[in-house]
Amino acid sequence: MAAAKYAFGIDLGGTTIKHGLFSADGELIEKWEIPTRSEENGKNVIPDIAASITAKLKEKKISTKDVIGIGIDVPGPVLENGIVNQCVNLGWGVTDVAAELSGLLDGIRVEACNDANAAALGEQWKGGGQGYQNAVMVTLGTGVGGGIILNGRILPGANGAGGEIGHIKVRDDEEDYCGCGKKGCLEQYTSANGITRMAHKYLDKTKKKTLLVNDDKLSSKKIFDAAKAGDEVSLAIIDDFGKTLGEALAGIAAVIDPEVFVIGGGVSKAGKIVLDVIQKYYKPAAFHACRNVVFKLAELGNDAGMYGAVKMVL
Ligand SMILES: [Zn+2]
């Protein structure tokens, strides 16, 4: 029998499910999306994915024997054995996604992981972390996500919470609650929403001239754009962001000792200024042996999860 030639990477999100058909050597052949039908506790989600893959196999005249495997990431904690430990926005309880999907697809091998961890693996494999075996991915989006890759493998942790860096407590004077129910979490200051929240607080009390307008259209993008234009208030706001995140990453480096930090998510679209302000505070705070870790921007955007998912089976 000839070696299997294809693999699938599935990025299961709350609104869409991204599918990628890959060659055995990891080249993306085709990608497409289907909507996530999360109603009725998400009971259609796995059958929908199976039907989508079955249709693609038929269209491409690929036999299930020619499929090496399917990697799937989900927006919730996933244990080392691939069991999803509840997935709130899909309405799932404890779900063995790998076994269920495999059962609908002729027993094809299926591996599952958390979405942030998949994005980290994707970036380490084909994106900003390419060429490094030990990477920490930091996703600065609505919240702060993370993923840890050691020797080319995801660190899921005992409870599937490995890499949940957004909920490291960094301040003890916080009055607002984080989405996790605690106060003072990293993501309250360094996510896109967190940066904007802190900017509102700053603008409420400053009398300095600034390009920023303190209204509900304020965004992290506007703050970084104004900082690039030399706006002092914006520079002070992003300096505070850089200090909080840079010092937190120095703490992570002392535990994980990665070769590279890959910074992704919407905030990272501001580019080099983000890496510069993080490193400004990372370096003095870092243990001497890991002071020269490399900082890179993520490169795969919304496809990172799909790449990381398929990498689990290649
Ligand atoms: Zn939190």
mmCIF file of N, CA and C in Angstrom, residues 134-266:
data_model
loop_
_atom_site.group_PDB
_atom_site.id
_atom_site.type_symbol
_atom_site.label_atom_id
_atom_site.label_comp_id
_atom_site.label_asym_id
_atom_site.label_seq_id
_atom_site.Cartn_x
_atom_site.Cartn_y
_atom_site.Cartn_z
ATOM 1 N N ASN A 134 11.247 25.685 20.483
ATOM 2 C CA ASN A 134 10.630 26.083 21.759
ATOM 3 C C ASN A 134 10.089 27.506 21.640
ATOM 4 N N ALA A 135 8.765 27.608 21.640
ATOM 5 C CA ALA A 135 8.141 28.901 21.361
ATOM 6 C C ALA A 135 7.002 29.162 22.336
ATOM 7 N N VAL A 136 6.820 30.433 22.675
ATOM 8 C CA VAL A 136 5.623 30.843 23.407
ATOM 9 C C VAL A 136 4.882 31.830 22.519
ATOM 10 N N MET A 137 3.625 31.506 22.231
ATOM 11 C CA MET A 137 2.791 32.386 21.416
ATOM 12 C C MET A 137 1.916 33.211 22.338
ATOM 13 N N VAL A 138 1.836 34.502 22.056
ATOM 14 C CA VAL A 138 0.996 35.410 22.828
ATOM 15 C C VAL A 138 0.026 36.058 21.851
ATOM 16 N N THR A 139 -1.269 35.811 22.024
ATOM 17 C CA THR A 139 -2.268 36.370 21.118
ATOM 18 C C THR A 139 -2.998 37.514 21.799
ATOM 19 N N LEU A 140 -2.762 38.724 21.275
ATOM 20 C CA LEU A 140 -3.361 39.926 21.858
ATOM 21 C C LEU A 140 -4.582 40.310 21.042
ATOM 22 N N GLY A 141 -5.722 39.729 21.391
ATOM 23 C CA GLY A 141 -6.963 40.021 20.693
ATOM 24 C C GLY A 141 -7.955 40.636 21.652
ATOM 25 N N THR A 142 -9.204 40.206 21.575
ATOM 26 C CA THR A 142 -10.218 40.660 22.524
ATOM 27 C C THR A 142 -9.746 40.375 23.943
ATOM 28 N N GLY A 143 -9.183 39.184 24.119
ATOM 29 C CA GLY A 143 -8.514 38.825 25.369
ATOM 30 C C GLY A 143 -7.042 38.590 25.089
ATOM 31 N N VAL A 144 -6.361 37.936 26.008
ATOM 32 C CA VAL A 144 -4.970 37.526 25.768
ATOM 33 C C VAL A 144 -4.915 36.009 25.855
ATOM 34 N N GLY A 145 -4.564 35.386 24.729
ATOM 35 C CA GLY A 145 -4.425 33.933 24.689
ATOM 36 C C GLY A 145 -2.960 33.566 24.623
ATOM 37 N N GLY A 146 -2.684 32.302 24.794
ATOM 38 C CA GLY A 146 -1.297 31.880 24.709
ATOM 39 C C GLY A 146 -1.196 30.409 24.410
ATOM 40 N N GLY A 147 -0.012 30.013 23.985
ATOM 41 C CA GLY A 147 0.251 28.606 23.746
ATOM 42 C C GLY A 147 1.733 28.365 23.900
ATOM 43 N N ILE A 148 2.069 27.212 24.462
ATOM 44 C CA ILE A 148 3.474 26.897 24.708
ATOM 45 C C ILE A 148 3.859 25.669 23.891
ATOM 46 N N ILE A 149 4.929 25.809 23.107
ATOM 47 C CA ILE A 149 5.430 24.703 22.296
ATOM 48 C C ILE A 149 6.823 24.346 22.801
ATOM 49 N N LEU A 150 6.979 23.109 23.269
ATOM 50 C CA LEU A 150 8.275 22.637 23.747
ATOM 51 C C LEU A 150 8.723 21.473 22.879
ATOM 52 N N ASN A 151 9.933 21.577 22.336
ATOM 53 C CA ASN A 151 10.445 20.550 21.439
ATOM 54 C C ASN A 151 9.444 20.205 20.339
ATOM 55 N N GLY A 152 8.778 21.244 19.816
ATOM 56 C CA GLY A 152 7.848 21.055 18.695
ATOM 57 C C GLY A 152 6.506 20.483 19.077
ATOM 58 N N ARG A 153 6.236 20.359 20.383
ATOM 59 C CA ARG A 153 4.953 19.791 20.818
ATOM 60 C C ARG A 153 4.215 20.750 21.756
ATOM 61 N N ILE A 154 2.873 20.734 21.642
ATOM 62 C CA ILE A 154 2.035 21.548 22.525
ATOM 63 C C ILE A 154 2.170 21.069 23.968
ATOM 64 N N LEU A 155 2.216 22.031 24.895
ATOM 65 C CA LEU A 155 2.145 21.703 26.322
ATOM 66 C C LEU A 155 0.694 21.938 26.781
ATOM 67 N N PRO A 156 -0.152 20.896 26.809
ATOM 68 C CA PRO A 156 -1.565 21.119 27.155
ATOM 69 C C PRO A 156 -1.781 21.325 28.653
ATOM 70 N N GLY A 157 -0.899 20.762 29.473
ATOM 71 C CA GLY A 157 -1.052 20.880 30.920
ATOM 72 C C GLY A 157 -2.006 19.840 31.471
ATOM 73 N N ALA A 158 -2.020 19.698 32.774
ATOM 74 C CA ALA A 158 -2.812 18.658 33.442
ATOM 75 C C ALA A 158 -4.309 18.884 33.297
ATOM 76 N N ASN A 159 -4.734 20.151 33.164
ATOM 77 C CA ASN A 159 -6.154 20.477 33.075
ATOM 78 C C ASN A 159 -6.534 21.095 31.734
ATOM 79 N N GLY A 160 -5.616 21.010 30.774
ATOM 80 C CA GLY A 160 -5.877 21.643 29.480
ATOM 81 C C GLY A 160 -5.718 23.147 29.514
ATOM 82 N N ALA A 161 -5.139 23.673 30.575
ATOM 83 C CA ALA A 161 -5.024 25.125 30.733
ATOM 84 C C ALA A 161 -3.599 25.631 30.483
ATOM 85 N N GLY A 162 -2.745 24.786 29.926
ATOM 86 C CA GLY A 162 -1.369 25.209 29.617
ATOM 87 C C GLY A 162 -1.389 26.400 28.677
ATOM 88 N N GLY A 163 -0.591 27.400 28.960
ATOM 89 C CA GLY A 163 -0.508 28.566 28.079
ATOM 90 C C GLY A 163 -1.593 29.605 28.281
ATOM 91 N N GLU A 164 -2.418 29.461 29.304
ATOM 92 C CA GLU A 164 -3.474 30.470 29.563
ATOM 93 C C GLU A 164 -2.862 31.703 30.223
ATOM 94 N N ILE A 165 -1.987 32.363 29.501
ATOM 95 C CA ILE A 165 -1.211 33.424 30.134
ATOM 96 C C ILE A 165 -2.033 34.688 30.401
ATOM 97 N N GLY A 166 -3.181 34.823 29.729
ATOM 98 C CA GLY A 166 -4.003 36.029 29.915
ATOM 99 C C GLY A 166 -4.500 36.194 31.337
ATOM 100 N N HIS A 167 -4.501 35.095 32.089
ATOM 101 C CA HIS A 167 -5.056 35.166 33.450
ATOM 102 C C HIS A 167 -3.988 35.087 34.538
ATOM 103 N N ILE A 168 -2.759 35.403 34.162
ATOM 104 C CA ILE A 168 -1.734 35.624 35.177
ATOM 105 C C ILE A 168 -2.086 36.926 35.897
ATOM 106 N N LYS A 169 -2.057 36.895 37.205
ATOM 107 C CA LYS A 169 -2.354 38.118 37.970
ATOM 108 C C LYS A 169 -1.136 39.029 37.962
ATOM 109 N N VAL A 170 -1.314 40.248 37.478
ATOM 110 C CA VAL A 170 -0.180 41.173 37.392
ATOM 111 C C VAL A 170 -0.355 42.432 38.250
ATOM 112 N N ARG A 171 -1.577 42.700 38.710
ATOM 113 C CA ARG A 171 -1.767 43.888 39.562
ATOM 114 C C ARG A 171 -2.730 43.548 40.692
ATOM 115 N N ASP A 172 -2.559 44.207 41.827
ATOM 116 C CA ASP A 172 -3.468 43.925 42.940
ATOM 117 C C ASP A 172 -4.300 45.144 43.343
ATOM 118 N N ASP A 173 -4.295 46.179 42.486
ATOM 119 C CA ASP A 173 -5.108 47.360 42.807
ATOM 120 C C ASP A 173 -6.297 47.490 41.846
ATOM 121 N N GLU A 174 -6.636 46.392 41.170
ATOM 122 C CA GLU A 174 -7.692 46.454 40.155
ATOM 123 C C GLU A 174 -9.082 46.423 40.790
ATOM 124 N N GLU A 175 -9.988 47.252 40.250
ATOM 125 C CA GLU A 175 -11.362 47.253 40.767
ATOM 126 C C GLU A 175 -12.327 46.534 39.838
ATOM 127 N N ASP A 176 -11.982 46.485 38.536
ATOM 128 C CA ASP A 176 -12.870 45.816 37.573
ATOM 129 C C ASP A 176 -12.561 44.318 37.522
ATOM 130 N N TYR A 177 -13.586 43.547 37.167
ATOM 131 C CA TYR A 177 -13.413 42.099 37.050
ATOM 132 C C TYR A 177 -12.987 41.702 35.635
ATOM 133 N N CYS A 178 -12.125 40.705 35.547
ATOM 134 C CA CYS A 178 -11.774 40.054 34.292
ATOM 135 C C CYS A 178 -12.912 39.093 33.927
ATOM 136 N N GLY A 179 -12.981 38.686 32.667
ATOM 137 C CA GLY A 179 -13.986 37.718 32.233
ATOM 138 C C GLY A 179 -13.916 36.407 33.001
ATOM 139 N N CYS A 180 -12.766 36.098 33.590
ATOM 140 C CA CYS A 180 -12.588 34.839 34.322
ATOM 141 C C CYS A 180 -13.122 34.931 35.747
ATOM 142 N N GLY A 181 -13.550 36.135 36.157
ATOM 143 C CA GLY A 181 -14.108 36.301 37.497
ATOM 144 C C GLY A 181 -13.110 36.813 38.521
ATOM 145 N N LYS A 182 -11.848 36.999 38.085
ATOM 146 C CA LYS A 182 -10.843 37.512 39.012
ATOM 147 C C LYS A 182 -10.494 38.953 38.649
ATOM 148 N N LYS A 183 -9.623 39.569 39.425
ATOM 149 C CA LYS A 183 -9.210 40.951 39.190
ATOM 150 C C LYS A 183 -7.697 41.019 39.022
ATOM 151 N N GLY A 184 -7.257 41.879 38.090
ATOM 152 C CA GLY A 184 -5.824 42.110 37.930
ATOM 153 C C GLY A 184 -5.139 41.198 36.933
ATOM 154 N N CYS A 185 -5.916 40.523 36.069
ATOM 155 C CA CYS A 185 -5.336 39.607 35.071
ATOM 156 C C CYS A 185 -4.622 40.374 33.958
ATOM 157 N N LEU A 186 -3.578 39.739 33.416
ATOM 158 C CA LEU A 186 -2.795 40.322 32.316
ATOM 159 C C LEU A 186 -3.686 40.849 31.195
ATOM 160 N N GLU A 187 -4.734 40.106 30.842
ATOM 161 C CA GLU A 187 -5.543 40.547 29.695
ATOM 162 C C GLU A 187 -6.356 41.800 29.986
ATOM 163 N N GLN A 188 -6.525 42.159 31.251
ATOM 164 C CA GLN A 188 -7.235 43.399 31.564
ATOM 165 C C GLN A 188 -6.423 44.644 31.183
ATOM 166 N N TYR A 189 -5.128 44.471 30.897
ATOM 167 C CA TYR A 189 -4.253 45.601 30.570
ATOM 168 C C TYR A 189 -3.641 45.509 29.177
ATOM 169 N N THR A 190 -3.525 44.295 28.634
ATOM 170 C CA THR A 190 -2.709 44.138 27.426
ATOM 171 C C THR A 190 -3.455 43.552 26.233
ATOM 172 N N SER A 191 -4.726 43.184 26.387
ATOM 173 C CA SER A 191 -5.530 42.813 25.212
ATOM 174 C C SER A 191 -5.920 44.099 24.490
ATOM 175 N N ALA A 192 -6.508 43.954 23.295
ATOM 176 C CA ALA A 192 -7.004 45.137 22.580
ATOM 177 C C ALA A 192 -7.997 45.895 23.470
ATOM 178 N N ASN A 193 -8.903 45.154 24.090
ATOM 179 C CA ASN A 193 -9.878 45.791 24.983
ATOM 180 C C ASN A 193 -9.204 46.380 26.208
ATOM 181 N N GLY A 194 -8.205 45.686 26.725
ATOM 182 C CA GLY A 194 -7.503 46.138 27.918
ATOM 183 C C GLY A 194 -6.738 47.434 27.669
ATOM 184 N N ILE A 195 -6.081 47.518 26.519
ATOM 185 C CA ILE A 195 -5.334 48.734 26.182
ATOM 186 C C ILE A 195 -6.295 49.917 26.076
ATOM 187 N N THR A 196 -7.439 49.671 25.435
ATOM 188 C CA THR A 196 -8.430 50.737 25.265
ATOM 189 C C THR A 196 -9.017 51.151 26.620
ATOM 190 N N ARG A 197 -9.288 50.154 27.458
ATOM 191 C CA ARG A 197 -9.820 50.425 28.799
ATOM 192 C C ARG A 197 -8.859 51.308 29.595
ATOM 193 N N MET A 198 -7.566 50.970 29.540
ATOM 194 C CA MET A 198 -6.581 51.749 30.282
ATOM 195 C C MET A 198 -6.431 53.154 29.688
ATOM 196 N N ALA A 199 -6.593 53.243 28.350
ATOM 197 C CA ALA A 199 -6.506 54.557 27.700
ATOM 198 C C ALA A 199 -7.639 55.469 28.168
ATOM 199 N N HIS A 200 -8.846 54.900 28.274
ATOM 200 C CA HIS A 200 -9.969 55.711 28.784
ATOM 201 C C HIS A 200 -9.648 56.243 30.180
ATOM 202 N N LYS A 201 -9.100 55.387 31.022
ATOM 203 C CA LYS A 201 -8.766 55.815 32.393
ATOM 204 C C LYS A 201 -7.735 56.936 32.381
ATOM 205 N N TYR A 202 -6.737 56.782 31.503
ATOM 206 C CA TYR A 202 -5.674 57.788 31.400
ATOM 207 C C TYR A 202 -6.251 59.126 30.913
ATOM 208 N N LEU A 203 -7.094 59.029 29.854
ATOM 209 C CA LEU A 203 -7.651 60.246 29.245
ATOM 210 C C LEU A 203 -8.628 60.950 30.185
ATOM 211 N N ASP A 204 -9.283 60.177 31.040
ATOM 212 C CA ASP A 204 -10.216 60.777 32.009
ATOM 213 C C ASP A 204 -9.508 61.746 32.951
ATOM 214 N N LYS A 205 -8.215 61.496 33.209
ATOM 215 C CA LYS A 205 -7.563 62.328 34.216
ATOM 216 C C LYS A 205 -6.442 63.224 33.691
ATOM 217 N N THR A 206 -6.071 63.085 32.396
ATOM 218 C CA THR A 206 -4.981 63.915 31.901
ATOM 219 C C THR A 206 -5.509 65.222 31.297
ATOM 220 N N LYS A 207 -4.676 66.252 31.362
ATOM 221 C CA LYS A 207 -5.022 67.512 30.705
ATOM 222 C C LYS A 207 -4.090 67.759 29.517
ATOM 223 N N LYS A 208 -3.217 66.784 29.242
ATOM 224 C CA LYS A 208 -2.262 66.948 28.136
ATOM 225 C C LYS A 208 -2.966 66.926 26.786
ATOM 226 N N LYS A 209 -2.383 67.638 25.828
ATOM 227 C CA LYS A 209 -2.900 67.618 24.459
ATOM 228 C C LYS A 209 -2.647 66.240 23.851
ATOM 229 N N THR A 210 -3.619 65.745 23.095
ATOM 230 C CA THR A 210 -3.444 64.423 22.482
ATOM 231 C C THR A 210 -4.276 64.294 21.212
ATOM 232 N N LEU A 211 -3.821 63.417 20.328
ATOM 233 C CA LEU A 211 -4.580 63.108 19.106
ATOM 234 C C LEU A 211 -5.774 62.205 19.406
ATOM 235 N N LEU A 212 -5.767 61.586 20.587
ATOM 236 C CA LEU A 212 -6.831 60.631 20.920
ATOM 237 C C LEU A 212 -8.111 61.351 21.329
ATOM 238 N N VAL A 213 -9.233 60.745 20.963
ATOM 239 C CA VAL A 213 -10.543 61.250 21.394
ATOM 240 C C VAL A 213 -11.117 60.229 22.369
ATOM 241 N N ASN A 214 -11.492 60.746 23.546
ATOM 242 C CA ASN A 214 -11.964 59.853 24.616
ATOM 243 C C ASN A 214 -13.449 59.523 24.430
ATOM 244 N N ASP A 215 -13.750 58.743 23.373
ATOM 245 C CA ASP A 215 -15.138 58.345 23.135
ATOM 246 C C ASP A 215 -15.195 56.831 22.911
ATOM 247 N N ASP A 216 -16.392 56.324 22.627
ATOM 248 C CA ASP A 216 -16.495 54.860 22.530
ATOM 249 C C ASP A 216 -15.974 54.313 21.202
ATOM 250 N N LYS A 217 -15.437 55.211 20.349
ATOM 251 C CA LYS A 217 -14.785 54.719 19.120
ATOM 252 C C LYS A 217 -13.281 54.517 19.318
ATOM 253 N N LEU A 218 -12.785 54.868 20.492
ATOM 254 C CA LEU A 218 -11.361 54.682 20.769
ATOM 255 C C LEU A 218 -11.015 53.192 20.652
ATOM 256 N N SER A 219 -9.852 52.891 20.051
ATOM 257 C CA SER A 219 -9.454 51.488 19.856
ATOM 258 C C SER A 219 -7.950 51.377 20.026
ATOM 259 N N SER A 220 -7.477 50.160 20.228
ATOM 260 C CA SER A 220 -6.029 49.972 20.360
ATOM 261 C C SER A 220 -5.329 50.378 19.071
ATOM 262 N N LYS A 221 -5.985 50.169 17.938
ATOM 263 C CA LYS A 221 -5.369 50.575 16.661
ATOM 264 C C LYS A 221 -5.145 52.087 16.631
ATOM 265 N N LYS A 222 -6.162 52.853 17.057
ATOM 266 C CA LYS A 222 -6.013 54.316 17.061
ATOM 267 C C LYS A 222 -4.888 54.746 17.995
ATOM 268 N N ILE A 223 -4.756 54.048 19.110
ATOM 269 C CA ILE A 223 -3.717 54.406 20.087
ATOM 270 C C ILE A 223 -2.324 54.130 19.509
ATOM 271 N N PHE A 224 -2.152 52.977 18.862
ATOM 272 C CA PHE A 224 -0.845 52.681 18.253
ATOM 273 C C PHE A 224 -0.559 53.609 17.081
ATOM 274 N N ASP A 225 -1.597 53.929 16.287
ATOM 275 C CA ASP A 225 -1.387 54.862 15.168
ATOM 276 C C ASP A 225 -0.931 56.228 15.687
ATOM 277 N N ALA A 226 -1.576 56.693 16.764
ATOM 278 C CA ALA A 226 -1.208 57.997 17.326
ATOM 279 C C ALA A 226 0.198 57.948 17.938
ATOM 280 N N ALA A 227 0.531 56.801 18.546
ATOM 281 C CA ALA A 227 1.876 56.655 19.119
ATOM 282 C C ALA A 227 2.936 56.735 18.023
ATOM 283 N N LYS A 228 2.644 56.095 16.884
ATOM 284 C CA LYS A 228 3.593 56.148 15.757
ATOM 285 C C LYS A 228 3.749 57.573 15.232
ATOM 286 N N ALA A 229 2.695 58.371 15.391
ATOM 287 C CA ALA A 229 2.750 59.769 14.955
ATOM 288 C C ALA A 229 3.403 60.666 16.009
ATOM 289 N N GLY A 230 3.850 60.052 17.120
ATOM 290 C CA GLY A 230 4.576 60.801 18.135
ATOM 291 C C GLY A 230 3.712 61.389 19.243
ATOM 292 N N ASP A 231 2.443 61.005 19.288
ATOM 293 C CA ASP A 231 1.535 61.532 20.319
ATOM 294 C C ASP A 231 1.981 61.064 21.709
ATOM 295 N N GLU A 232 2.294 62.025 22.570
ATOM 296 C CA GLU A 232 2.913 61.680 23.866
ATOM 297 C C GLU A 232 2.010 60.872 24.774
ATOM 298 N N VAL A 233 0.721 61.220 24.786
ATOM 299 C CA VAL A 233 -0.226 60.488 25.628
ATOM 300 C C VAL A 233 -0.313 59.033 25.152
ATOM 301 N N SER A 234 -0.399 58.852 23.834
ATOM 302 C CA SER A 234 -0.460 57.490 23.287
ATOM 303 C C SER A 234 0.814 56.720 23.593
ATOM 304 N N LEU A 235 1.946 57.400 23.501
ATOM 305 C CA LEU A 235 3.211 56.748 23.826
ATOM 306 C C LEU A 235 3.242 56.302 25.287
ATOM 307 N N ALA A 236 2.687 57.139 26.167
ATOM 308 C CA ALA A 236 2.649 56.776 27.591
ATOM 309 C C ALA A 236 1.738 55.564 27.810
ATOM 310 N N ILE A 237 0.619 55.529 27.079
ATOM 311 C CA ILE A 237 -0.324 54.409 27.228
ATOM 312 C C ILE A 237 0.317 53.107 26.744
ATOM 313 N N ILE A 238 0.985 53.153 25.592
ATOM 314 C CA ILE A 238 1.580 51.904 25.097
ATOM 315 C C ILE A 238 2.838 51.535 25.899
ATOM 316 N N ASP A 239 3.466 52.526 26.499
ATOM 317 C CA ASP A 239 4.594 52.222 27.375
ATOM 318 C C ASP A 239 4.112 51.397 28.587
ATOM 319 N N ASP A 240 2.977 51.774 29.097
ATOM 320 C CA ASP A 240 2.387 51.045 30.216
ATOM 321 C C ASP A 240 2.016 49.615 29.792
ATOM 322 N N PHE A 241 1.462 49.495 28.588
ATOM 323 C CA PHE A 241 1.161 48.174 28.006
ATOM 324 C C PHE A 241 2.450 47.339 27.922
ATOM 325 N N GLY A 242 3.508 47.951 27.387
ATOM 326 C CA GLY A 242 4.777 47.234 27.200
ATOM 327 C C GLY A 242 5.393 46.791 28.520
ATOM 328 N N LYS A 243 5.252 47.637 29.530
ATOM 329 C CA LYS A 243 5.810 47.306 30.846
ATOM 330 C C LYS A 243 5.068 46.114 31.442
ATOM 331 N N THR A 244 3.748 46.168 31.395
ATOM 332 C CA THR A 244 2.950 45.094 31.986
ATOM 333 C C THR A 244 3.213 43.770 31.270
ATOM 334 N N LEU A 245 3.198 43.813 29.934
ATOM 335 C CA LEU A 245 3.374 42.565 29.183
ATOM 336 C C LEU A 245 4.832 42.103 29.211
ATOM 337 N N GLY A 246 5.761 43.029 29.035
ATOM 338 C CA GLY A 246 7.183 42.664 29.006
ATOM 339 C C GLY A 246 7.622 42.010 30.303
ATOM 340 N N GLU A 247 7.163 42.547 31.427
ATOM 341 C CA GLU A 247 7.551 41.973 32.726
ATOM 342 C C GLU A 247 6.874 40.622 32.961
ATOM 343 N N ALA A 248 5.631 40.478 32.485
ATOM 344 C CA ALA A 248 4.961 39.175 32.608
ATOM 345 C C ALA A 248 5.690 38.129 31.768
ATOM 346 N N LEU A 249 6.115 38.514 30.566
ATOM 347 C CA LEU A 249 6.812 37.555 29.701
ATOM 348 C C LEU A 249 8.184 37.194 30.270
ATOM 349 N N ALA A 250 8.802 38.126 30.988
ATOM 350 C CA ALA A 250 10.072 37.800 31.651
ATOM 351 C C ALA A 250 9.846 36.699 32.686
ATOM 352 N N GLY A 251 8.717 36.764 33.383
ATOM 353 C CA GLY A 251 8.369 35.712 34.340
ATOM 354 C C GLY A 251 8.150 34.376 33.638
ATOM 355 N N ILE A 252 7.450 34.417 32.509
ATOM 356 C CA ILE A 252 7.214 33.186 31.740
ATOM 357 C C ILE A 252 8.536 32.616 31.243
ATOM 358 N N ALA A 253 9.429 33.490 30.789
ATOM 359 C CA ALA A 253 10.719 33.030 30.260
ATOM 360 C C ALA A 253 11.533 32.311 31.329
ATOM 361 N N ALA A 254 11.412 32.771 32.564
ATOM 362 C CA ALA A 254 12.176 32.144 33.648
ATOM 363 C C ALA A 254 11.679 30.727 33.934
ATOM 364 N N VAL A 255 10.472 30.405 33.504
ATOM 365 C CA VAL A 255 9.916 29.061 33.710
ATOM 366 C C VAL A 255 10.101 28.187 32.476
ATOM 367 N N ILE A 256 9.763 28.758 31.302
ATOM 368 C CA ILE A 256 9.722 27.988 30.052
ATOM 369 C C ILE A 256 11.054 28.045 29.305
ATOM 370 N N ASP A 257 11.768 29.161 29.422
ATOM 371 C CA ASP A 257 13.010 29.404 28.688
ATOM 372 C C ASP A 257 12.847 29.159 27.184
ATOM 373 N N PRO A 258 11.916 29.873 26.533
ATOM 374 C CA PRO A 258 11.701 29.647 25.098
ATOM 375 C C PRO A 258 12.814 30.272 24.253
ATOM 376 N N GLU A 259 12.892 29.844 22.985
ATOM 377 C CA GLU A 259 13.811 30.494 22.043
ATOM 378 C C GLU A 259 13.167 31.746 21.462
ATOM 379 N N VAL A 260 11.838 31.707 21.351
ATOM 380 C CA VAL A 260 11.144 32.805 20.679
ATOM 381 C C VAL A 260 9.781 33.064 21.328
ATOM 382 N N PHE A 261 9.418 34.336 21.411
ATOM 383 C CA PHE A 261 8.045 34.741 21.703
ATOM 384 C C PHE A 261 7.423 35.205 20.388
ATOM 385 N N VAL A 262 6.310 34.619 20.024
ATOM 386 C CA VAL A 262 5.598 35.051 18.821
ATOM 387 C C VAL A 262 4.371 35.848 19.265
ATOM 388 N N ILE A 263 4.293 37.087 18.811
ATOM 389 C CA ILE A 263 3.206 37.972 19.239
ATOM 390 C C ILE A 263 2.188 38.093 18.095
ATOM 391 N N GLY A 264 0.963 37.670 18.359
ATOM 392 C CA GLY A 264 -0.083 37.706 17.335
ATOM 393 C C GLY A 264 -1.348 38.371 17.837
ATOM 394 N N GLY A 265 -2.417 38.208 17.076
ATOM 395 C CA GLY A 265 -3.699 38.832 17.418
ATOM 396 C C GLY A 265 -3.790 40.237 16.836
ATOM 397 N N GLY A 266 -4.956 40.833 16.940
ATOM 398 C CA GLY A 266 -5.220 42.134 16.314
ATOM 399 C C GLY A 266 -4.225 43.215 16.705
#
